[in-house]
PDB file of C-alpha atoms and ligand atoms in Angstrom:
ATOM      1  CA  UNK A   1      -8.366 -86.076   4.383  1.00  0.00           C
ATOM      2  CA  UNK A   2      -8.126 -88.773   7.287  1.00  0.00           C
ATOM      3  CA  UNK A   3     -12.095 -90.233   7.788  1.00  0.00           C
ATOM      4  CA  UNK A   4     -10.660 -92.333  10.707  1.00  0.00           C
ATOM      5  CA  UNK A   5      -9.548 -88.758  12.678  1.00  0.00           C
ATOM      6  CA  UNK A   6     -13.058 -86.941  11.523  1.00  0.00           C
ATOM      7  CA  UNK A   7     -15.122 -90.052  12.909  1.00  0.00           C
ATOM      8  CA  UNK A   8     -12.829 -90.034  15.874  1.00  0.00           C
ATOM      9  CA  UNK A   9     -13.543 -86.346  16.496  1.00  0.00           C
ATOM     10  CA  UNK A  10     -16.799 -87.127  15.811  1.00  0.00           C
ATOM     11  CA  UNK A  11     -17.973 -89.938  17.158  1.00  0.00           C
ATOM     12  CA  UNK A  12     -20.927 -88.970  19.822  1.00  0.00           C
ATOM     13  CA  UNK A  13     -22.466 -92.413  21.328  1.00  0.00           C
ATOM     14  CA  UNK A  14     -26.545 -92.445  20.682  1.00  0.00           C
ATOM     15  CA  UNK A  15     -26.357 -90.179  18.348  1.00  0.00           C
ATOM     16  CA  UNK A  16     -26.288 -90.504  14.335  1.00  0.00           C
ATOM     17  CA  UNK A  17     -25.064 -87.317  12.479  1.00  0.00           C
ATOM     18  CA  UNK A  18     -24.678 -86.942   8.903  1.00  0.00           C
ATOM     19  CA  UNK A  19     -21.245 -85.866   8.102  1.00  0.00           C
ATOM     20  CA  UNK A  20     -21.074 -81.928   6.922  1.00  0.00           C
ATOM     21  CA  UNK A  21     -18.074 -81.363   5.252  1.00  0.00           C
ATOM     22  CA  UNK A  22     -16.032 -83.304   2.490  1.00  0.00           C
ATOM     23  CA  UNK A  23     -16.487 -86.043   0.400  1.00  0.00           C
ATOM     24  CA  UNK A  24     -15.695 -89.602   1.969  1.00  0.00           C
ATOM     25  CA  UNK A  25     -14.212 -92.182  -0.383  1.00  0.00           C
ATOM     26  CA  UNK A  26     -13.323 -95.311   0.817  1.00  0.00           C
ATOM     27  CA  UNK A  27     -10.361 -96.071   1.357  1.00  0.00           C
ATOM     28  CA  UNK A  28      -8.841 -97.916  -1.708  1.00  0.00           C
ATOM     29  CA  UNK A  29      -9.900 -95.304  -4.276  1.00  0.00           C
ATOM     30  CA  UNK A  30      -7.989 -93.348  -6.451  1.00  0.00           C
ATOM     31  CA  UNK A  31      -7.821 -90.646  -8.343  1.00  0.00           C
ATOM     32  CA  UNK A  32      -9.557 -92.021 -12.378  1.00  0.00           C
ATOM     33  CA  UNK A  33     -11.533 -94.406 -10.496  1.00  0.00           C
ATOM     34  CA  UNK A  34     -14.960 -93.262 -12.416  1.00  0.00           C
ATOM     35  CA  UNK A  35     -18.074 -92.966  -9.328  1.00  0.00           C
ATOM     36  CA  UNK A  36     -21.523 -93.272 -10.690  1.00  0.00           C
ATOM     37  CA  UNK A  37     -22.631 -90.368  -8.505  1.00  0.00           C
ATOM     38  CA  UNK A  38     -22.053 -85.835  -9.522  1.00  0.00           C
ATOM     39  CA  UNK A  39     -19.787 -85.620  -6.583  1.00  0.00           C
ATOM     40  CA  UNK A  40     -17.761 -88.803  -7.630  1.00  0.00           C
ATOM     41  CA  UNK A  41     -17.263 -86.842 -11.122  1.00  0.00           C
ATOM     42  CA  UNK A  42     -16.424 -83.316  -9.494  1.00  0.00           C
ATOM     43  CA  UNK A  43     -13.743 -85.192  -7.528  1.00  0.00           C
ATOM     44  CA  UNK A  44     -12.117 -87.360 -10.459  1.00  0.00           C
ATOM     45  CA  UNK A  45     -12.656 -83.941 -13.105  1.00  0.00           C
ATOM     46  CA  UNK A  46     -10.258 -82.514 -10.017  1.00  0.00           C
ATOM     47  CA  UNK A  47      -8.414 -85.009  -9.952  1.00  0.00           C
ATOM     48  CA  UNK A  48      -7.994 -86.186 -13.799  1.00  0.00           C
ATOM     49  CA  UNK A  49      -8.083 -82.604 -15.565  1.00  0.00           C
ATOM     50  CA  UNK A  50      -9.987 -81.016 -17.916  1.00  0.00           C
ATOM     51  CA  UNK A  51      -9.969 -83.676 -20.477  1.00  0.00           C
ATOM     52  CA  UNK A  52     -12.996 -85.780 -18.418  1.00  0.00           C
ATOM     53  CA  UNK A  53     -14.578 -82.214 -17.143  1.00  0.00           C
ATOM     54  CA  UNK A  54     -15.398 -81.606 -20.516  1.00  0.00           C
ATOM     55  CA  UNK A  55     -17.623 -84.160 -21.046  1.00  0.00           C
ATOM     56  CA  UNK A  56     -19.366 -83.785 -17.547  1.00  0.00           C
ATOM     57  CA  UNK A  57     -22.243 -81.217 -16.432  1.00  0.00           C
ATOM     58  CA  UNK A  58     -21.734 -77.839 -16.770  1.00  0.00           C
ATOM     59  CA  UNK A  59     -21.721 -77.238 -13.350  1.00  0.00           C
ATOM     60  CA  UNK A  60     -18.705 -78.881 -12.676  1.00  0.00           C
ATOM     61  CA  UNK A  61     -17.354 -77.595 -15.841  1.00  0.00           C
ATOM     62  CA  UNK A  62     -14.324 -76.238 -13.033  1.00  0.00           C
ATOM     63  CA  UNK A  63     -11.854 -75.557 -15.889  1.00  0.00           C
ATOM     64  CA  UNK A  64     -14.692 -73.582 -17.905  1.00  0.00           C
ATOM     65  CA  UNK A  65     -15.660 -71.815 -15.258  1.00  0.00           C
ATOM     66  CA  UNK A  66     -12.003 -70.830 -14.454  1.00  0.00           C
ATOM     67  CA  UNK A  67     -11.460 -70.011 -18.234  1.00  0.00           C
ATOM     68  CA  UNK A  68     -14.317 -68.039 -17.744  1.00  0.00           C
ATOM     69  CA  UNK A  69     -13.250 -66.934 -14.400  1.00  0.00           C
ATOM     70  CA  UNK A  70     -10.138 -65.776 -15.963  1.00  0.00           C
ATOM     71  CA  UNK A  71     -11.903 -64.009 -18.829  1.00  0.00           C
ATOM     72  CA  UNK A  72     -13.630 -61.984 -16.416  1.00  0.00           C
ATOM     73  CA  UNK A  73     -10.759 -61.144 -14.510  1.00  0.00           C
ATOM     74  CA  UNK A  74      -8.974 -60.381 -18.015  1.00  0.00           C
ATOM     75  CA  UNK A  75     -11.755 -58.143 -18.847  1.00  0.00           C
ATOM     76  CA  UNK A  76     -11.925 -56.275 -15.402  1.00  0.00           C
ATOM     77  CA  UNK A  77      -7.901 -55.923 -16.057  1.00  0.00           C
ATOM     78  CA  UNK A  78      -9.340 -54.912 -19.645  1.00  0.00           C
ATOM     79  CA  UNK A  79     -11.699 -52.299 -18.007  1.00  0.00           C
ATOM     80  CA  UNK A  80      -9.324 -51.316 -15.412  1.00  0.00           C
ATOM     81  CA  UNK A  81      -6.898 -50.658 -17.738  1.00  0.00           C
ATOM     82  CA  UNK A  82      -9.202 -48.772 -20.158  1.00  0.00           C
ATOM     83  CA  UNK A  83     -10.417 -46.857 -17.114  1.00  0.00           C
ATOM     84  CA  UNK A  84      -7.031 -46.555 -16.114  1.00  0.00           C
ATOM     85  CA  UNK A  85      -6.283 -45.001 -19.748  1.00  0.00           C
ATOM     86  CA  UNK A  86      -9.383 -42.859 -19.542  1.00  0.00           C
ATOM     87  CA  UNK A  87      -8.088 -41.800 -16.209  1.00  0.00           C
ATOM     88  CA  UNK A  88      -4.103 -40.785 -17.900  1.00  0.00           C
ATOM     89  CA  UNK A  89      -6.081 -39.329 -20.485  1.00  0.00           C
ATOM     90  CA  UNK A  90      -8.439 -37.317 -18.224  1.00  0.00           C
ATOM     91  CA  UNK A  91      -5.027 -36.207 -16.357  1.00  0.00           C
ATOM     92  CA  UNK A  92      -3.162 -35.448 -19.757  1.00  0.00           C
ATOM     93  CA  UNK A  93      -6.179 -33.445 -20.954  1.00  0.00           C
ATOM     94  CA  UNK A  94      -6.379 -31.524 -17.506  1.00  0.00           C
ATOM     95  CA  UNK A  95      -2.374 -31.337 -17.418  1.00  0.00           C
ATOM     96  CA  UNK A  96      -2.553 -30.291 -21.097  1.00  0.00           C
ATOM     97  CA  UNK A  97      -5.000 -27.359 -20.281  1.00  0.00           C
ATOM     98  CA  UNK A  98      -3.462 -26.215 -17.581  1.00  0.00           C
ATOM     99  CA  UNK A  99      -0.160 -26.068 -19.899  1.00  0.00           C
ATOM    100  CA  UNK A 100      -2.240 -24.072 -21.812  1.00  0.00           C
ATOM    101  CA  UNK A 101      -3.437 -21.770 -19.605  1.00  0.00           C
ATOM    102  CA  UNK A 102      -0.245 -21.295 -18.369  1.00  0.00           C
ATOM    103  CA  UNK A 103       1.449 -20.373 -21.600  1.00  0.00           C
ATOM    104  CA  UNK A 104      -1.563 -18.004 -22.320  1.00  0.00           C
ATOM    105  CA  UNK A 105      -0.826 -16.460 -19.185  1.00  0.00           C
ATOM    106  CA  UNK A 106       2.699 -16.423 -19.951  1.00  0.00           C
ATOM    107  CA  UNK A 107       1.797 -14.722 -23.456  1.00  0.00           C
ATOM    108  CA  UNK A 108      -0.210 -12.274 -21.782  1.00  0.00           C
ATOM    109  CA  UNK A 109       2.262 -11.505 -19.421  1.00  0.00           C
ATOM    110  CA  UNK A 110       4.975 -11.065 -22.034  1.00  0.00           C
ATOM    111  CA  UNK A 111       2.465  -8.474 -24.017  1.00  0.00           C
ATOM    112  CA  UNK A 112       1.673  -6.891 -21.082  1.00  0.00           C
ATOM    113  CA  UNK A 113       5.867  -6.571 -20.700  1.00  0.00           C
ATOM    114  CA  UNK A 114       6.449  -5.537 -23.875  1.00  0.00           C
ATOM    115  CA  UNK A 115       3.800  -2.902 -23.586  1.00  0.00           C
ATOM    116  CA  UNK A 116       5.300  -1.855 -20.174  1.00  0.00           C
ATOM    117  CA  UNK A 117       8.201  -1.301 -21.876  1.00  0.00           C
ATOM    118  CA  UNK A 118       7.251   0.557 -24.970  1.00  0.00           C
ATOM    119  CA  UNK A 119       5.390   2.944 -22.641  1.00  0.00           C
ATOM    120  CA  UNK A 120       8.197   3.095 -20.393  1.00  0.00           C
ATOM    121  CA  UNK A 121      10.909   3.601 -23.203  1.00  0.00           C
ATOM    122  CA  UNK A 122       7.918   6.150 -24.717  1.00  0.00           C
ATOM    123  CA  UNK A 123       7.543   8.037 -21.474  1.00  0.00           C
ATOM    124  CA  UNK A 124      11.831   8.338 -21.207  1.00  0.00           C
ATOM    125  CA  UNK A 125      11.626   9.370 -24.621  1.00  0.00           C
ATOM    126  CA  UNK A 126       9.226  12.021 -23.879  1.00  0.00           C
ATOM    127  CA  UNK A 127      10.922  12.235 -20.754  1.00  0.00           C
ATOM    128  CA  UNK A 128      14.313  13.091 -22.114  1.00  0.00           C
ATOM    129  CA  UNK A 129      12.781  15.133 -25.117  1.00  0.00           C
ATOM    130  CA  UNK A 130      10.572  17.343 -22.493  1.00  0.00           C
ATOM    131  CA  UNK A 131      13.945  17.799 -20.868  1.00  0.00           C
ATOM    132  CA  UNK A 132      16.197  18.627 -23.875  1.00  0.00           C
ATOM    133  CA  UNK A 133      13.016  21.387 -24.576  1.00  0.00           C
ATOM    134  CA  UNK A 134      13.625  22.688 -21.130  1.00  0.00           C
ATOM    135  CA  UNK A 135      17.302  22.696 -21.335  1.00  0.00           C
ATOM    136  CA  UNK A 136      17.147  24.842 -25.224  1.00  0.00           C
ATOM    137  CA  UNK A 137      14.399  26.856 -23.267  1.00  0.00           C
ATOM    138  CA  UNK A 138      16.726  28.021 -19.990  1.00  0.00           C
ATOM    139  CA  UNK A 139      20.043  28.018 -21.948  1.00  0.00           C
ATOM    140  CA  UNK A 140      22.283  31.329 -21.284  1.00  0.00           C
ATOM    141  CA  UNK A 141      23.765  32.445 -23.391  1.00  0.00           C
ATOM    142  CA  UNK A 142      26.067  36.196 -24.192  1.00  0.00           C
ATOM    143  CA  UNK A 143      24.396  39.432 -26.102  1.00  0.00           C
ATOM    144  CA  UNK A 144      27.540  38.961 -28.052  1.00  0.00           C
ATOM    145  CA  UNK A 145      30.060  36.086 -28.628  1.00  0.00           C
ATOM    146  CA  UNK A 146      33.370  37.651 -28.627  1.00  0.00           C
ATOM    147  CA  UNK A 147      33.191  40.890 -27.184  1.00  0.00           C
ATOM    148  CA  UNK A 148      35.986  43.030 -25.194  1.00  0.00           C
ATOM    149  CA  UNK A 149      35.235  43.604 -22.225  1.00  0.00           C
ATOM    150  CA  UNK A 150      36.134  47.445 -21.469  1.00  0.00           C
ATOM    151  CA  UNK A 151      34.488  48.154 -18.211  1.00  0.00           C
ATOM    152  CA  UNK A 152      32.653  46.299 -15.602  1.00  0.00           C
ATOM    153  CA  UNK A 153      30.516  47.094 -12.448  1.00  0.00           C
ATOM    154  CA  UNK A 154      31.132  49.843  -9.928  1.00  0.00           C
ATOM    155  CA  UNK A 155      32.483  53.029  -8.835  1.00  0.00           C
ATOM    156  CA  UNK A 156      33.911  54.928 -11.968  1.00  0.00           C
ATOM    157  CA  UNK A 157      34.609  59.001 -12.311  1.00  0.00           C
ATOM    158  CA  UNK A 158      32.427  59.376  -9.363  1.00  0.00           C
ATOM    159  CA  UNK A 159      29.200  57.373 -10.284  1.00  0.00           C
ATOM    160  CA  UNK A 160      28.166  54.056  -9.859  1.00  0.00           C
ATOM    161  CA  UNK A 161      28.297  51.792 -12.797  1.00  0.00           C
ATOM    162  CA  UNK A 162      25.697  49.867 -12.849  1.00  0.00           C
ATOM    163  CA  UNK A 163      26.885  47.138 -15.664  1.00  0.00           C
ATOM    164  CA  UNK A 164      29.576  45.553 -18.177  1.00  0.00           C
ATOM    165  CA  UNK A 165      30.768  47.507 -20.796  1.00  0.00           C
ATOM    166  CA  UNK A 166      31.324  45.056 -24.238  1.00  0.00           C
ATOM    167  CA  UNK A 167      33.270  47.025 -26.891  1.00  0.00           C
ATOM    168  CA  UNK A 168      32.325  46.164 -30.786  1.00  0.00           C
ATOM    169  CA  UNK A 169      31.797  47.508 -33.931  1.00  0.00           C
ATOM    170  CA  UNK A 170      28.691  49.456 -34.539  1.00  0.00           C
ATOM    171  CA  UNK A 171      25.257  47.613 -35.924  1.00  0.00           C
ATOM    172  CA  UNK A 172      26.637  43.748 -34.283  1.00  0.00           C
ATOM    173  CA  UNK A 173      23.533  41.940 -34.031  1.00  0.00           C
ATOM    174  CA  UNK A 174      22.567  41.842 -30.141  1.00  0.00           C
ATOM    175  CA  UNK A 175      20.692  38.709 -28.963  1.00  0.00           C
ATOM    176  CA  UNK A 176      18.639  37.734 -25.948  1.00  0.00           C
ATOM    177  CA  UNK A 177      20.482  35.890 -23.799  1.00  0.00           C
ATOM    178  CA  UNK A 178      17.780  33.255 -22.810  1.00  0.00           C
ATOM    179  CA  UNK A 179      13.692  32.247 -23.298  1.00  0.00           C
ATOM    180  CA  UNK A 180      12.244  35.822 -21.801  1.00  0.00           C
ATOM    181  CA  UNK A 181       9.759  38.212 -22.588  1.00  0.00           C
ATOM    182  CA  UNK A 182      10.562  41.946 -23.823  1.00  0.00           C
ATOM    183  CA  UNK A 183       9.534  44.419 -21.514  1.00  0.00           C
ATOM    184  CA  UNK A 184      11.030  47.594 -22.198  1.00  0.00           C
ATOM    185  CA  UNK A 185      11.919  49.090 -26.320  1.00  0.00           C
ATOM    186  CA  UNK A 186      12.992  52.960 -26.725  1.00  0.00           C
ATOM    187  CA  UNK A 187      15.021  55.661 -25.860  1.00  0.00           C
ATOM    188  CA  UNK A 188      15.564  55.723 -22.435  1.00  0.00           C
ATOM    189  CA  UNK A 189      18.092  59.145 -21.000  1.00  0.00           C
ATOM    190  CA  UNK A 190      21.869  58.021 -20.727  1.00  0.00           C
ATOM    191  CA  UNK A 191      20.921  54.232 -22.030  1.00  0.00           C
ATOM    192  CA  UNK A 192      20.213  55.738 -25.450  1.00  0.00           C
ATOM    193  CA  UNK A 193      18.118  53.236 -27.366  1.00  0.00           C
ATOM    194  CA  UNK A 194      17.437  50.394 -24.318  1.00  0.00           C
ATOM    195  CA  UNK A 195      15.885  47.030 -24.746  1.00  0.00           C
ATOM    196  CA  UNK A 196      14.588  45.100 -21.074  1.00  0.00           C
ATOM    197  CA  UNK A 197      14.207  41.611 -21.573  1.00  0.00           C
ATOM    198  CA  UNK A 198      12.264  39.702 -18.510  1.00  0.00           C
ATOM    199  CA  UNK A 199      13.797  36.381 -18.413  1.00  0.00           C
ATOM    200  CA  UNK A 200      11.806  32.820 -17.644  1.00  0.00           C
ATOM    201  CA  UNK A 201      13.695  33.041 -14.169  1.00  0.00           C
ATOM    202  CA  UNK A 202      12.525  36.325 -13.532  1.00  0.00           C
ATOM    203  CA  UNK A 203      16.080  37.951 -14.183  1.00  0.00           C
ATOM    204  CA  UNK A 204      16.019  41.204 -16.372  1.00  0.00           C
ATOM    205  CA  UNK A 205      18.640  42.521 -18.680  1.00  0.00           C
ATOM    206  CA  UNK A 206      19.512  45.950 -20.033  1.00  0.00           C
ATOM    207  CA  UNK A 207      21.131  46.565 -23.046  1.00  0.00           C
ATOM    208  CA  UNK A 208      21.787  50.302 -23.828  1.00  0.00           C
ATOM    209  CA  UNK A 209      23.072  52.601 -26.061  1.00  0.00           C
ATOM    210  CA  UNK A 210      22.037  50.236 -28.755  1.00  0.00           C
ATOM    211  CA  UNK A 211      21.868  51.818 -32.665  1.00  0.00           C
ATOM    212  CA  UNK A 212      18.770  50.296 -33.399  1.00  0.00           C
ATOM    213  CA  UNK A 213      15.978  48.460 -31.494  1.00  0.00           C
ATOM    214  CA  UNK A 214      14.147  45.393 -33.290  1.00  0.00           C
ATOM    215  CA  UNK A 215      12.096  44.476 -30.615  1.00  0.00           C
ATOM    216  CA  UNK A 216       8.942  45.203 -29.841  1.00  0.00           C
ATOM    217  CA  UNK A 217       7.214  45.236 -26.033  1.00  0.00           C
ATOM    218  CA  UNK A 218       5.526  42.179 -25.038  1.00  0.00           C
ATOM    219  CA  UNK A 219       7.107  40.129 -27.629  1.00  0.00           C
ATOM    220  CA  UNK A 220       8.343  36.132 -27.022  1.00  0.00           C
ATOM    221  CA  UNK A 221      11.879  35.624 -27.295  1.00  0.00           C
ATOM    222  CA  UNK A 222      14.191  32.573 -27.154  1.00  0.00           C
ATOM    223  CA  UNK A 223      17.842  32.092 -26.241  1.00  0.00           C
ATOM    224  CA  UNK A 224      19.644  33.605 -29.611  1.00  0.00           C
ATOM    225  CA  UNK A 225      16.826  35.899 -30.948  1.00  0.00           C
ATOM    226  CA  UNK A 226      18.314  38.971 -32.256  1.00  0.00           C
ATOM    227  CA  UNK A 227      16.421  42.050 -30.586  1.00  0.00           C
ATOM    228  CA  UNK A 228      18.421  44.977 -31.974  1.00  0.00           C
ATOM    229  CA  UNK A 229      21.987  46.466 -33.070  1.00  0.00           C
ATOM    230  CA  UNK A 230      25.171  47.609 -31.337  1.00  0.00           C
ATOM    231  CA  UNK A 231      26.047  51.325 -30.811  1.00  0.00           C
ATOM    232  CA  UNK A 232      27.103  54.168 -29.677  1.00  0.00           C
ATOM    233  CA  UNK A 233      23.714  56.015 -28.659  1.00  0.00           C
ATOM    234  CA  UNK A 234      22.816  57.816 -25.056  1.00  0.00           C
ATOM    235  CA  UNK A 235      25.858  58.826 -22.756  1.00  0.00           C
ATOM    236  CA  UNK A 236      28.432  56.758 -24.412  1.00  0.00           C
ATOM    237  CA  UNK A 237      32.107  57.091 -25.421  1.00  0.00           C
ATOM    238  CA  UNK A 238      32.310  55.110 -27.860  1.00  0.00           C
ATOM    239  CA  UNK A 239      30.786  52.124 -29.331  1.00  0.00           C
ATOM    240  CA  UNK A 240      29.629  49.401 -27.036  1.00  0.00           C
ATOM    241  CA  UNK A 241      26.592  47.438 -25.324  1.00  0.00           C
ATOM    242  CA  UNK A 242      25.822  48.276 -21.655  1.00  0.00           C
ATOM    243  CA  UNK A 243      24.893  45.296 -19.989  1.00  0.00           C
ATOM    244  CA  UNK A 244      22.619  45.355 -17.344  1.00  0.00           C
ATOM    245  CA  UNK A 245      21.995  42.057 -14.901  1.00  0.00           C
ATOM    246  CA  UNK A 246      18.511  42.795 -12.646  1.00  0.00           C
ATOM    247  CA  UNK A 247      17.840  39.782 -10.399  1.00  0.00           C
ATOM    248  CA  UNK A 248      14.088  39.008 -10.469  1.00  0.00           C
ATOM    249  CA  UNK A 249      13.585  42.680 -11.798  1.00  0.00           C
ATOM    250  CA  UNK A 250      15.321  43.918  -8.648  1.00  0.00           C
ATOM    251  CA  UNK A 251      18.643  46.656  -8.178  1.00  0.00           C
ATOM    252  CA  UNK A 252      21.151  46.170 -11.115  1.00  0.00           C
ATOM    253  CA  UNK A 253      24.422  43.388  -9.539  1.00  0.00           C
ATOM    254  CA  UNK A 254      27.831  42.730 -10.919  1.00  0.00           C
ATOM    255  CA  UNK A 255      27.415  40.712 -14.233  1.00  0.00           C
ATOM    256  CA  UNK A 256      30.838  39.255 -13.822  1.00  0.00           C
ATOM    257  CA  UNK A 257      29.877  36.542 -10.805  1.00  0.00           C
ATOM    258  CA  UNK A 258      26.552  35.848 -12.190  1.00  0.00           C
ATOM    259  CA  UNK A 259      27.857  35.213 -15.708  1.00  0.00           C
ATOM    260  CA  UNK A 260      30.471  32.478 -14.907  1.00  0.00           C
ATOM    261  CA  UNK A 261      27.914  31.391 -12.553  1.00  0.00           C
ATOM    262  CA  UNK A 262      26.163  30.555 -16.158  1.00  0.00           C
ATOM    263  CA  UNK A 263      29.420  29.572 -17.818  1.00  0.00           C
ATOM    264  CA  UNK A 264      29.535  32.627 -19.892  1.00  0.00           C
ATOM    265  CA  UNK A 265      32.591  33.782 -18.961  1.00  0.00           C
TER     266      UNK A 265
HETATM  267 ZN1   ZN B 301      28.269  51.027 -19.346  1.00  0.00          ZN
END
């Protein structure tokens, strides 16, 4: 501080001001030179440390009040950082829940997976069991495994033919060829002893000149079922099954095509 450049700045002729800012010392004093007057001793507690502060007014206690000063600041760091911690921990507790919910959801998911897949895998299993039923249901299969074949559709001696002739001993078990219905059981002119069977596809066999029926009308059959026994009843030359193939209940066609068509022969 230079008093000789403030009072030169300052100097206003007529007019006395009091000065407004610092503290003039005369020039000569120095720092530890002990005024009488409070700003003398703020100036040398600056000047000398805390050592003299202590001793002078609180007031000017600078080093207290900085200690203090600093304690406050060290407690606002305190608080900050608490609030800073309650702030993480706010954030971990929110992060923490939303972990949560998002494993729950994850769990919920995965059930609702694992159920999607037990009812898919139960729905294929009915699926394929429903289809395996339908499959035993429409199988086709012969009257007779293993017969010889004698005589087959069309023109013979002068008359049509209207089926396959399958030679065998008399009384073979004859079976229905698929899931069907019997419609027809008795003696029936040249067939002899006839059984119809209506078939779930609306195809009807013959069998004639059978020995003995075992059938009755209207009963359920399934592919296999044994409806009667081979012979040699009606217009017949010997003993065999006349096989009869009736489209949807329709004229009599040559078993030979729609067989293979089944795989049958
Ligand atoms: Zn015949």
């Amino acid at each position: 501080m230079s008093t000789s450049s403030y009072e030169g700045r300052h100097r206003a002729p007529g007019r006395h001001r009091a000065p407004r800012r610092g503290l003039r010392v005369p020039t000569g004093l120095k720092a530890g030179f002990i005024l009488p007057s409070a700003a003398a001793a703020a100036l040398v507690v600056t000047a000398s440390g805390a050592t003299v502060a202590d001793s002078a007014p609180a007031v000017f206690d600078l080093a207290g009040a900085g200690a203090k000063a600093k304690e406050a600041k060290a407690q606002d760091a305190k608080a900050s950082a608490f609030e800073r911690t309650e702030a993480q921990q706010q954030r971990e507790a929110q992060a923490t829940a939303a972990n949560a919910r998002v494993i729950e959801a994850q769990r919920i998911a995965r059930n609702a997976e694992r159920k999607a897949v037990a009812k898919r895998t139960a729905k294929a299993a009915a699926l394929k069991k429903a289809e395996d039923a339908r499959k035993a249901r429409e199988k086709w299969l012969m009257p007779v495994q293993g017969a010889i074949f004698t005589s087959g559709y069309g023109w013979r001696w002068g008359r049509m033919h209207q089926g396959d002739d399958l030679a065998m001993p008399i009384g073979t078990p004859l079976k229905a060829m698929s899931t069907g219905t019997v419609i027809f059981a008795g003696v029936q002119g040249g067939y002899g002893n006839k059984v119809e069977i209506e078939y779930w596809d609306g195809t009807v066999s013959y069998y004639g000149h059978m020995n003995s029926i075992s059938a009755t009308v209207g009963q359920k059959v399934a592919p296999g079922d044994v409806i009667g026994y081979s012979g040699n009843t009606g217009r017949s030359t010997g003993p065999h099954l006349h096989l009869e193939i009736h489209p949807n209940g329709g004229p009599a066609i040559d078993p030979g095509p729609w067989l293979q068509n089944k795989g049958l022969q």
